[in-house]
Coordinates of C-alpha atoms in Angstrom, one line a residue:
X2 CA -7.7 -22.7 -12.5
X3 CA -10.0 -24.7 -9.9
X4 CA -12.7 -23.3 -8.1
X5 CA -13.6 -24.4 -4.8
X6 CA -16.2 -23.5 -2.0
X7 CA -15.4 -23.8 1.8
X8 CA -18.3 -24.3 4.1
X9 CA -17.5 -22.3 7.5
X10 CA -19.7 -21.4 10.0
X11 CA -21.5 -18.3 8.8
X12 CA -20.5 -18.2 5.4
X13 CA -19.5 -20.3 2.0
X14 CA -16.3 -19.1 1.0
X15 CA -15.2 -19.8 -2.7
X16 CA -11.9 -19.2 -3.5
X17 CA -9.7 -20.2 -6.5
X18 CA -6.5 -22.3 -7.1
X19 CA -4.4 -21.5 -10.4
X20 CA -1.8 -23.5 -10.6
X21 CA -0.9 -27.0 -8.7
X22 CA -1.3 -27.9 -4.8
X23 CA 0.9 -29.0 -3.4
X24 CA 3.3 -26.3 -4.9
X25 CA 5.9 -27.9 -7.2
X26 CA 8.6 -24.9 -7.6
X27 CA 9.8 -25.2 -3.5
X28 CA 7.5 -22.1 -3.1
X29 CA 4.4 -21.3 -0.2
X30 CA 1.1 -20.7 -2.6
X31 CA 1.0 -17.0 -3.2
X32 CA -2.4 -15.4 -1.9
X33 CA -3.5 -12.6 -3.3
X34 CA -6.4 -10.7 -1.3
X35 CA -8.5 -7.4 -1.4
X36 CA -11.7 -5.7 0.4
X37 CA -14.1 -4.7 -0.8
X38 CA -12.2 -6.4 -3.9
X39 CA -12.9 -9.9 -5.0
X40 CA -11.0 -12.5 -6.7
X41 CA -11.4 -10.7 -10.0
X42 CA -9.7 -7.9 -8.9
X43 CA -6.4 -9.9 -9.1
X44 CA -7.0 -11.4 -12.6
X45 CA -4.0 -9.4 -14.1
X46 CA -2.0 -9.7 -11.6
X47 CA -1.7 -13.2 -11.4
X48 CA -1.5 -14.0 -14.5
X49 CA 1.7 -12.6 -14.4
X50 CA 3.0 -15.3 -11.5
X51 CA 2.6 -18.1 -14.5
X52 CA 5.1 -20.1 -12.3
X53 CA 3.4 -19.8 -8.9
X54 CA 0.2 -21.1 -7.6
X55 CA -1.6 -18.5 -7.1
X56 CA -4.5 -18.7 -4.4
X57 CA -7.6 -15.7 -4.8
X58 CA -10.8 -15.8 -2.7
X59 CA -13.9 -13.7 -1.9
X60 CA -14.2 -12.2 1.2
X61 CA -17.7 -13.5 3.0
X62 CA -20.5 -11.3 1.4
X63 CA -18.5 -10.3 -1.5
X64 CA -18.7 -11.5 -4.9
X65 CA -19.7 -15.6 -4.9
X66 CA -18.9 -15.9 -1.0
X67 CA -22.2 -16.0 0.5
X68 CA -23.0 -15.2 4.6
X69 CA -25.8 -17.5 6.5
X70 CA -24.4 -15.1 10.1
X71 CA -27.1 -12.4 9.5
X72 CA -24.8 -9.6 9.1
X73 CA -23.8 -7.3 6.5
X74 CA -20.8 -5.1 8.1
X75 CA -17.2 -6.3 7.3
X76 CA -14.8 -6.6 10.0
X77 CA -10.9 -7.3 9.8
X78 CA -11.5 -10.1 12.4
X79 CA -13.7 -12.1 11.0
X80 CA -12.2 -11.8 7.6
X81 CA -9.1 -13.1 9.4
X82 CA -10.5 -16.0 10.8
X83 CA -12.2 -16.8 6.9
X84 CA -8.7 -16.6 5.0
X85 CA -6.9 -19.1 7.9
X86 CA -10.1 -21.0 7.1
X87 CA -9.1 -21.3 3.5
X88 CA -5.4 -21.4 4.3
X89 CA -5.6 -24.6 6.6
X90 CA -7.8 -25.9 3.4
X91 CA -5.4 -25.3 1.0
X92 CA -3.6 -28.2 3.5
X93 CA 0.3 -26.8 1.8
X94 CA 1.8 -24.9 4.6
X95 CA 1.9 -21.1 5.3
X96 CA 1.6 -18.7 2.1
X97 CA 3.4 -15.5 1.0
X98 CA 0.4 -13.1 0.9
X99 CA -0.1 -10.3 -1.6
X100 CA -2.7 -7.7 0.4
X101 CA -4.6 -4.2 -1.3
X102 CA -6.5 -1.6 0.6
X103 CA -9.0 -3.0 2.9
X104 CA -7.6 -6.6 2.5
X105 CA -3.9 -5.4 3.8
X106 CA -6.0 -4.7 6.9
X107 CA -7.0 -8.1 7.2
X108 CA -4.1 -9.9 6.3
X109 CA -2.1 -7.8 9.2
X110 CA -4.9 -9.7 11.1
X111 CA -4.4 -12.5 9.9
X112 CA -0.6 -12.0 11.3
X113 CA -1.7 -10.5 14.6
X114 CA -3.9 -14.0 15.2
X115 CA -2.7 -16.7 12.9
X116 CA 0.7 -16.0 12.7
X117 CA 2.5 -19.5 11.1
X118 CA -0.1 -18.8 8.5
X119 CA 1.9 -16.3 6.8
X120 CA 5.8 -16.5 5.6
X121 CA 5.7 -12.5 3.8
X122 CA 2.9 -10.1 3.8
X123 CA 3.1 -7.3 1.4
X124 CA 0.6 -5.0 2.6
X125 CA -0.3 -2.5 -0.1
X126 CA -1.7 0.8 1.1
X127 CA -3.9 -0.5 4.0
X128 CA -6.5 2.4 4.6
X129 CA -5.8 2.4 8.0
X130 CA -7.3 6.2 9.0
X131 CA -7.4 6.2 12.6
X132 CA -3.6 6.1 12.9
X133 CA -3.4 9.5 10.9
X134 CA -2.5 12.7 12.8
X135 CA -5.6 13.8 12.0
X136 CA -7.9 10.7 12.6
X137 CA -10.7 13.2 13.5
X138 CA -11.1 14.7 10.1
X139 CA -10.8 11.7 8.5
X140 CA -13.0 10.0 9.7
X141 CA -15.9 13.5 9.4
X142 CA -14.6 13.0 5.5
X143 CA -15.8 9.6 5.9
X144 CA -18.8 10.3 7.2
X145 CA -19.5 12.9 4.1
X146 CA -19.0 10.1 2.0
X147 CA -21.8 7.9 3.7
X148 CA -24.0 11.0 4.1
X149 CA -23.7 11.9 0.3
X150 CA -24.0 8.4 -0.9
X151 CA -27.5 7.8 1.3
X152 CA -28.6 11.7 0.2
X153 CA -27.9 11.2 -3.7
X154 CA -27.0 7.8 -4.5
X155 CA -24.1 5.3 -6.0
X156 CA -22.9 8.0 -8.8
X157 CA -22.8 10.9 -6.3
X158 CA -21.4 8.4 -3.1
X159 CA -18.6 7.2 -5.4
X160 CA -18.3 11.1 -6.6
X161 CA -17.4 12.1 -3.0
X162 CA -15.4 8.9 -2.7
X163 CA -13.2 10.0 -4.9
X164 CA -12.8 13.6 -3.6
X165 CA -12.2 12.0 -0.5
X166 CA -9.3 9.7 -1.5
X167 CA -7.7 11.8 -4.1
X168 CA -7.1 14.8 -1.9
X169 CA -3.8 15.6 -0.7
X170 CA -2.6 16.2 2.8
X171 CA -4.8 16.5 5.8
X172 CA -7.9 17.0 5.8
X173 CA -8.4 20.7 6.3
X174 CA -11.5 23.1 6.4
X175 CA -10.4 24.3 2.5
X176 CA -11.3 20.2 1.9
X177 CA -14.8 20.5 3.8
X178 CA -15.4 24.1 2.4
X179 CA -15.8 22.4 -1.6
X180 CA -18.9 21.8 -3.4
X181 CA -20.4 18.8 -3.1
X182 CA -18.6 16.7 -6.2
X183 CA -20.2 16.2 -9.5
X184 CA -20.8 12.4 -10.1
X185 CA -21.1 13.5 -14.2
X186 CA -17.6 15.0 -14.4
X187 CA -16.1 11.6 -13.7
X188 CA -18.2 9.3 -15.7
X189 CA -20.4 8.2 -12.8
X190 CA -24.5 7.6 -13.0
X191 CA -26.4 10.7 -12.0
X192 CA -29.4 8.8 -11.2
X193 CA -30.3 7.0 -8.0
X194 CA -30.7 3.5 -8.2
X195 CA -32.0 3.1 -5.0
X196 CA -29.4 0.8 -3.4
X197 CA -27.6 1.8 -0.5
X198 CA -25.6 -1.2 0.4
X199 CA -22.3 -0.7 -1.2
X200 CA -19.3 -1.8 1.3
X201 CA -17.6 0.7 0.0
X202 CA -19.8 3.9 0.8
X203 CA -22.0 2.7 3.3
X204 CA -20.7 2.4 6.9
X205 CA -20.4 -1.5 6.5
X206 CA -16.8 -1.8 5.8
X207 CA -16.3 1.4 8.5
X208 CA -14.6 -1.6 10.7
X209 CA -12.1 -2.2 8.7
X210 CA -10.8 1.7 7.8
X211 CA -11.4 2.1 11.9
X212 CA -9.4 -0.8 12.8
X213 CA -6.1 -0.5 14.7
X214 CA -3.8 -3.8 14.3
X215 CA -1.9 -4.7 17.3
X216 CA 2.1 -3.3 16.4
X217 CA 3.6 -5.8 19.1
X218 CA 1.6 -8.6 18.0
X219 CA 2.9 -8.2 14.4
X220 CA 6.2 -7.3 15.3
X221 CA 6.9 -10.4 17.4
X222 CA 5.0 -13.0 14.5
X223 CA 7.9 -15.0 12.4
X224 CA 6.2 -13.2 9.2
X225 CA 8.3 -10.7 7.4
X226 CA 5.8 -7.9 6.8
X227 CA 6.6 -5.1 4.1
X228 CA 4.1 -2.0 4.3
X229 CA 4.0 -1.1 0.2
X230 CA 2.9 2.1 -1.4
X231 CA 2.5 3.4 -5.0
X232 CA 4.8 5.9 -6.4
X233 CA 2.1 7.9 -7.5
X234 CA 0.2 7.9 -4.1
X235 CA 1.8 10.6 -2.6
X236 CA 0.4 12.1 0.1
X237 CA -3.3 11.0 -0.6
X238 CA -4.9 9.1 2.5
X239 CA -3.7 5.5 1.4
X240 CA 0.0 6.9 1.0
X241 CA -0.5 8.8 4.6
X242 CA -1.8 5.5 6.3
X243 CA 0.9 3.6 4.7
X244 CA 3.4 5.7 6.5
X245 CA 1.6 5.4 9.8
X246 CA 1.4 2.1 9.6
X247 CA 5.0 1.5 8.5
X248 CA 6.4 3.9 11.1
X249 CA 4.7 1.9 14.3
X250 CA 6.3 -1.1 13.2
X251 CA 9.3 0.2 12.6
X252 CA 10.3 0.3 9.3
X253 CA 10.1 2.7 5.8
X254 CA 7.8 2.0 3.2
X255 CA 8.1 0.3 0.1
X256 CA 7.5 1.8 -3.1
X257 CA 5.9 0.1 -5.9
X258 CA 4.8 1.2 -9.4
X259 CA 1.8 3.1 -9.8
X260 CA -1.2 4.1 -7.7
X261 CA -3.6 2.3 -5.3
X262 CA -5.2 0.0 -8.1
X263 CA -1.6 -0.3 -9.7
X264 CA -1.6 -4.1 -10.4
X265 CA -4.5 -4.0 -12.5
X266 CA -5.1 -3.4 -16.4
X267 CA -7.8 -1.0 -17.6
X268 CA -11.3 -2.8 -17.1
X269 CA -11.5 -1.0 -13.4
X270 CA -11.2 2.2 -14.8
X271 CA -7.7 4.4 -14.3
X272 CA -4.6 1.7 -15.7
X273 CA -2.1 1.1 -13.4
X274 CA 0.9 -0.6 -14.4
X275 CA 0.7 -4.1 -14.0
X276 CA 3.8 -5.8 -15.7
X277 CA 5.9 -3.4 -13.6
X278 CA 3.7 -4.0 -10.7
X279 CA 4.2 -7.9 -10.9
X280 CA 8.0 -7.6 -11.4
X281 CA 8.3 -5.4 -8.1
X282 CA 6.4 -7.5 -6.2
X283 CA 8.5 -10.9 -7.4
X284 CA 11.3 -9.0 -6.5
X285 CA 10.1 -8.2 -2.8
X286 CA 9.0 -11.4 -2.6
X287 CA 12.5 -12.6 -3.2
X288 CA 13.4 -10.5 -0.6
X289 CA 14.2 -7.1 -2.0
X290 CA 13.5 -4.0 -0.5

């Protein structure tokens, strides 16, 4: 693997290369991106394309990509414009792209304004919550996530984070009736450490859940675009924006093996699955549905 920096206006993006350049199996490089994931967050999973290059990065802010544009919020367009930075680097030609959560929002940014950059997109469960029937209680549940997390702290923000995500259906008043979730009872830090800049809880990455990709832009790009979902999703948020998404442009979802976090082993907390995952993926890749 080969690390390498890209100096952009704004921000110095380091991104890494496993495998050679240019490609020597007849394949695009396979790019595998996340938010507020970094490049470690694909570790398993591409260890299990031992025959691809395989192309991981850090979105500006995150991990070792630092930001000289004196901002802190996250938004699907400039994240766009950073990974055709890195693509036109790579200097081999579009990519298939491998997207999760808040980096499948980008990526179908990337196809709404860079589209030769990208032959397939697999966009796994882009948290896309405005395009929910009920956008307006999503986004108060949100909001309750933000509050809690600036109230208590990290444990009891990612406490509420979990509530949030892991409840199923819409977002009713039973869901905003419940006590406010116990950071203990899933292994997370009572204390306050005082920091209140996580992407993840604050409202700094509020751009991307609140985006709304342009459906006709995507449509018309030359890139094949599968919308993926876990089969143990279900009707959580990410498996009901999923369906959103995949419905305005037309087509069914995809189901892949195990949850949101399904293509890594254990060291993020719940498994997934990830030699499944990684065999799924090759085979939608190849062009399976």
């Amino acid at each position: 693997m080969k690390t390498h920096t890209l100096e952009t206006v704004g921000a110095d993006l380091v991104y890494d290369v496993r495998g050679p350049l240019p490609t020597t199996d007849g394949r695009p490089p396979l790019f595998m991106i996340g938010q507020p994931m970094d490049a470690t967050g694909f570790a398993a999973l591409a260890a299990r394309f031992p025959e691809r290059t395989v192309v991981t990065y850090d979105p500006r802010g995150l991990g070792r990509s630092t930001r000289r544009d004196g901002r802190v919020d996250h938004t699907p367009q400039t994240q766009a414009a950073d990974v055709h930075a890195v693509v036109e680097a790579l200097g081999a030609g579009p990519v298939e792209m491998f997207a999760s959560s808040g980096g499948a929002v980008t990526a179908l940014a990337v196809v709404e304004r860079y589209p030769e950059d990208v032959t397939t997109l697999v966009a796994h469960e882009p948290p896309l919550i405005t395009l929910t029937p009920d956008r307006s209680a999503a986004e108060r549940a949100r909001a309750g996530v933000r509050e809690t997390y600036e109230k208590r702290g990290w444990g009891a923000g990612m406490a509420a984070f979990v509530a949030m995500t892991s409840w199923r259906g819409e977002f009713t008043d039973a869901y905003f009736a419940q006590a406010e979730a116990d950071p203990a009872a899933i292994g997370m830090p009572v204390e306050d450490d005082g920091s209140r800049d996580d992407p993840l809880l604050s409202d700094r990455s509020w751009a991307v859940s609140g985006y709304r990709p342009d459906t006709e832009a995507i449509a018309a790009a030359p890139t094949r675009v599968v919308i993926a979902v876990g089969e143990e999703t279900g009707d959580v948020l990410t498996g009901r924006t999923s369906v959103a998404i995949a419905e305005l442009l037309g087509q069914r979802v995809t189901v892949f093996p195990s949850h949101h976090g399904g293509f890594c082993d254990g060291e993020f907390g719940y498994p997934g699955k990830p030699d499944e995952f990684a065999h799924r993926l090759r085979q939608v890749l190849d062009g399976a549905s």
